[in-house]
Amino acid sequence: MTVSVITNWQHVGVIATAADYAWFTYNRFMYDAYTDLRDAYCFTLVRGLTPEQVLARTGAERFPPVGLKGLIKAAFSGLGRPRTGYSHFFGVTLVDDWAFVVEPNGFMGVMPSVAARLSAGTRLVSHFRNVNGQEDFLWMEDGQERLTLEPSFSDIESYNTWEEEFSEIERHVGFDDDHSSESFFAMAEYLTGVKVTPELLEQSVYLCGVAPYSRQ
């Protein structure tokens, strides 16, 4: 499979807003079996990779495919984790031309070292939230950071960001400080064209992997 860099950084998808993703926080779908995912997740999209290529680039050990409920249960039960140290458990499925990586209670996708490997020759967009309310957004092109946001630690004026890129995305998407998680979904859709829906999450089958942890 040939993977090519998207050199034009402007949007790929339709223009979504935070309101389009209010279901993730407020919909009954997320309050039933998926509360843990709502509270702690990392969603990553990588253009042009297959699930198998994601496992290869992260050095992950392969586990059998599961649905969303199985993925969440396995993530919180420590499937494949070493008895000492830490590792990254994730599931990945294919959505059009994008590998969609779902990490319940994970953060691999926003780690620059891992994201650099995943984004080699292509585009990566990832966003993360943990149970403490920490949030991150990362956009990479061919191993190079294009946008990094950490709203949990600063206000919008002091984000660690490439100002031109964020200003353009913010103008179209309308970043909502009070609903930053939902805004991150809208930004990811703007940059990838992939609309995450309850149906997409619930109906997908995820190839599972456990990748070694690195602080680099």
Short mmCIF file of C-alpha atoms in Angstrom, two decimals:
data_model
loop_
_atom_site.label_atom_id
_atom_site.label_comp_id
_atom_site.label_asym_id
_atom_site.label_seq_id
_atom_site.Cartn_x
_atom_site.Cartn_y
_atom_site.Cartn_z
CA MET A 1 0.00 0.00 0.00
CA THR A 2 1.31 3.44 -0.93
CA VAL A 3 1.05 6.12 1.73
CA SER A 4 1.44 9.75 0.72
CA VAL A 5 1.72 12.91 2.76
CA ILE A 6 -1.15 15.37 2.65
CA THR A 7 0.82 18.51 1.93
CA ASN A 8 -2.19 20.84 1.95
CA TRP A 9 -3.02 21.24 5.63
CA GLN A 10 -6.51 22.58 5.04
CA HIS A 11 -9.56 20.56 5.90
CA VAL A 12 -10.48 17.18 4.47
CA GLY A 13 -13.95 16.66 5.92
CA VAL A 14 -17.14 18.62 6.29
CA ILE A 15 -17.22 21.39 8.86
CA ALA A 16 -18.39 19.93 12.17
CA THR A 17 -18.75 21.70 15.51
CA ALA A 18 -18.58 20.64 19.15
CA ALA A 19 -22.38 20.45 19.20
CA ASP A 20 -22.25 17.64 16.62
CA TYR A 21 -20.42 15.51 19.20
CA ALA A 22 -22.51 16.29 22.25
CA TRP A 23 -23.71 12.68 22.09
CA PHE A 24 -20.32 11.51 23.35
CA THR A 25 -20.84 13.27 26.67
CA TYR A 26 -24.59 13.37 27.05
CA ASN A 27 -26.16 10.65 24.90
CA ARG A 28 -27.59 7.62 26.70
CA PHE A 29 -25.32 5.50 24.52
CA MET A 30 -22.37 6.73 26.53
CA TYR A 31 -24.09 6.45 29.90
CA ASP A 32 -24.88 2.77 29.70
CA ALA A 33 -22.13 0.29 28.87
CA TYR A 34 -19.57 2.85 27.71
CA THR A 35 -19.15 5.23 30.64
CA ASP A 36 -15.54 4.17 31.15
CA LEU A 37 -14.69 5.05 27.55
CA ARG A 38 -16.27 8.48 27.86
CA ASP A 39 -14.21 9.24 30.95
CA ALA A 40 -10.83 8.03 29.66
CA TYR A 41 -9.95 7.47 26.01
CA CYS A 42 -7.57 8.14 23.17
CA PHE A 43 -8.87 8.17 19.57
CA THR A 44 -6.35 8.22 16.74
CA LEU A 45 -6.81 8.33 12.97
CA VAL A 46 -3.95 7.51 10.58
CA ARG A 47 -4.43 7.88 6.83
CA GLY A 48 -3.61 4.99 4.52
CA LEU A 49 -2.58 2.36 7.08
CA THR A 50 -4.21 -1.02 7.62
CA PRO A 51 -4.81 -2.31 11.16
CA GLU A 52 -1.96 -4.75 10.65
CA GLN A 53 0.38 -1.90 9.70
CA VAL A 54 -0.59 -0.02 12.86
CA LEU A 55 0.41 -3.05 14.92
CA ALA A 56 3.68 -3.33 13.01
CA ARG A 57 4.59 0.35 13.43
CA THR A 58 3.90 0.27 17.16
CA GLY A 59 5.63 -3.07 17.70
CA ALA A 60 2.44 -4.48 19.18
CA GLU A 61 1.64 -8.08 19.95
CA ARG A 62 -1.53 -9.13 18.17
CA PHE A 63 -4.69 -10.26 19.97
CA PRO A 64 -7.98 -11.49 18.49
CA PRO A 65 -10.56 -8.99 17.19
CA VAL A 66 -13.38 -7.88 19.51
CA GLY A 67 -16.33 -5.50 19.53
CA LEU A 68 -16.44 -2.26 21.51
CA LYS A 69 -17.71 -3.82 24.75
CA GLY A 70 -15.01 -6.47 24.60
CA LEU A 71 -12.38 -3.83 23.87
CA ILE A 72 -13.37 -1.75 26.89
CA LYS A 73 -13.55 -4.78 29.16
CA ALA A 74 -10.13 -6.00 28.03
CA ALA A 75 -8.57 -2.55 28.45
CA PHE A 76 -9.71 -2.23 32.04
CA SER A 77 -8.90 -5.82 32.95
CA GLY A 78 -5.23 -5.55 31.96
CA LEU A 79 -5.27 -7.93 28.97
CA GLY A 80 -1.76 -8.64 27.76
CA ARG A 81 -0.16 -6.26 30.23
CA PRO A 82 3.13 -7.31 31.82
CA ARG A 83 3.10 -7.87 35.55
CA THR A 84 5.62 -5.08 35.93
CA GLY A 85 5.92 -1.91 33.90
CA TYR A 86 3.34 -0.59 31.49
CA SER A 87 2.13 -1.20 27.95
CA HIS A 88 -0.43 0.21 25.53
CA PHE A 89 -3.56 -1.84 24.83
CA PHE A 90 -5.62 -0.72 21.85
CA GLY A 91 -8.04 -1.78 19.16
CA VAL A 92 -7.87 -0.68 15.54
CA THR A 93 -10.34 -0.87 12.68
CA LEU A 94 -10.46 0.48 9.13
CA VAL A 95 -12.75 3.42 8.30
CA ASP A 96 -12.57 4.24 4.60
CA ASP A 97 -8.87 5.02 4.03
CA TRP A 98 -8.11 5.62 7.70
CA ALA A 99 -6.95 3.34 10.49
CA PHE A 100 -9.07 4.19 13.53
CA VAL A 101 -7.31 3.39 16.80
CA VAL A 102 -9.41 3.24 19.97
CA GLU A 103 -7.69 3.15 23.37
CA PRO A 104 -9.99 2.91 26.36
CA ASN A 105 -8.05 4.42 29.27
CA GLY A 106 -5.00 4.90 27.00
CA PHE A 107 -2.79 7.64 25.61
CA MET A 108 -0.45 6.04 23.06
CA GLY A 109 -1.80 8.09 20.16
CA VAL A 110 -0.77 11.44 21.65
CA MET A 111 2.77 10.32 22.54
CA PRO A 112 5.01 12.15 20.02
CA SER A 113 7.46 9.25 19.73
CA VAL A 114 4.75 6.74 18.84
CA ALA A 115 2.80 9.21 16.72
CA ALA A 116 5.94 10.00 14.72
CA ARG A 117 6.27 6.34 13.74
CA LEU A 118 2.59 6.00 12.91
CA SER A 119 2.52 9.19 10.84
CA ALA A 120 5.61 8.42 8.73
CA GLY A 121 4.63 9.32 5.17
CA THR A 122 1.09 10.30 6.10
CA ARG A 123 -1.23 12.23 8.44
CA LEU A 124 -2.14 11.41 12.05
CA VAL A 125 -4.77 13.10 14.19
CA SER A 126 -5.22 12.04 17.81
CA HIS A 127 -7.04 13.29 20.90
CA PHE A 128 -7.04 12.08 24.48
CA ARG A 129 -8.78 12.53 27.82
CA ASN A 130 -8.09 10.88 31.18
CA VAL A 131 -10.11 10.48 34.37
CA ASN A 132 -8.44 13.58 35.84
CA GLY A 133 -9.74 15.77 33.03
CA GLN A 134 -6.38 16.15 31.29
CA GLU A 135 -6.87 16.55 27.54
CA ASP A 136 -4.51 16.62 24.56
CA PHE A 137 -4.83 17.00 20.80
CA LEU A 138 -2.06 16.08 18.38
CA TRP A 139 -1.82 16.48 14.60
CA MET A 140 1.27 15.16 12.80
CA GLU A 141 2.35 15.11 9.17
CA ASP A 142 5.10 12.64 8.25
CA GLY A 143 6.54 12.59 11.76
CA GLN A 144 6.39 16.35 12.23
CA GLU A 145 4.09 18.01 14.75
CA ARG A 146 1.68 20.47 13.14
CA LEU A 147 -0.57 21.15 16.11
CA THR A 148 -0.43 20.32 19.81
CA LEU A 149 -3.11 21.47 22.24
CA GLU A 150 -3.29 20.98 26.00
CA PRO A 151 -6.32 22.95 27.20
CA SER A 152 -6.20 21.34 30.62
CA PHE A 153 -3.04 23.23 31.49
CA SER A 154 -3.51 26.62 29.85
CA ASP A 155 -6.01 28.95 28.31
CA ILE A 156 -6.51 29.14 24.58
CA GLU A 157 -4.05 32.00 24.11
CA SER A 158 -1.10 30.03 25.48
CA TYR A 159 -1.60 26.68 23.75
CA ASN A 160 1.51 25.05 22.40
CA THR A 161 0.39 25.35 18.80
CA TRP A 162 1.28 26.48 15.35
CA GLU A 163 -0.85 29.61 15.43
CA GLU A 164 -1.79 29.76 11.76
CA GLU A 165 -3.04 26.19 11.63
CA PHE A 166 -5.10 26.43 14.81
CA SER A 167 -6.52 29.84 13.95
CA GLU A 168 -7.80 28.53 10.63
CA ILE A 169 -9.32 25.38 12.16
CA GLU A 170 -10.80 27.35 15.04
CA ARG A 171 -12.39 29.80 12.62
CA HIS A 172 -14.21 27.03 10.79
CA VAL A 173 -14.95 24.61 13.62
CA GLY A 174 -15.45 27.09 16.45
CA PHE A 175 -13.45 25.80 19.40
CA ASP A 176 -15.57 25.62 22.55
CA ASP A 177 -13.54 26.00 25.75
CA ASP A 178 -16.36 24.55 27.84
CA HIS A 179 -16.63 21.47 25.60
CA SER A 180 -13.07 20.86 24.50
CA SER A 181 -13.48 17.09 24.13
CA GLU A 182 -16.34 17.57 21.70
CA SER A 183 -14.34 20.28 19.92
CA PHE A 184 -11.48 17.84 19.46
CA PHE A 185 -13.83 15.38 17.74
CA ALA A 186 -14.92 18.17 15.38
CA MET A 187 -11.32 19.17 14.68
CA ALA A 188 -10.39 15.56 13.94
CA GLU A 189 -13.28 15.28 11.51
CA TYR A 190 -12.21 18.52 9.84
CA LEU A 191 -8.70 17.15 9.29
CA THR A 192 -9.62 13.57 8.33
CA GLY A 193 -13.14 13.51 6.94
CA VAL A 194 -14.00 10.70 9.38
CA LYS A 195 -17.17 11.28 11.37
CA VAL A 196 -17.18 9.30 14.59
CA THR A 197 -20.68 8.19 15.56
CA PRO A 198 -22.13 5.86 18.20
CA GLU A 199 -22.89 3.41 15.40
CA LEU A 200 -19.30 3.48 14.14
CA LEU A 201 -17.93 2.79 17.60
CA GLU A 202 -20.43 0.09 18.47
CA GLN A 203 -20.63 -1.76 15.15
CA SER A 204 -16.91 -1.91 14.37
CA VAL A 205 -14.73 -4.94 14.98
CA TYR A 206 -11.33 -4.03 16.39
CA LEU A 207 -8.09 -5.90 15.86
CA CYS A 208 -6.39 -5.74 19.26
CA GLY A 209 -2.76 -5.12 20.05
CA VAL A 210 -0.48 -4.55 23.03
CA ALA A 211 2.44 -2.25 22.30
CA PRO A 212 5.51 -1.81 24.52
CA TYR A 213 5.60 1.38 26.55
CA SER A 214 8.32 3.95 26.02
CA ARG A 215 8.80 7.31 27.68
CA GLN A 216 10.63 8.67 24.64
#
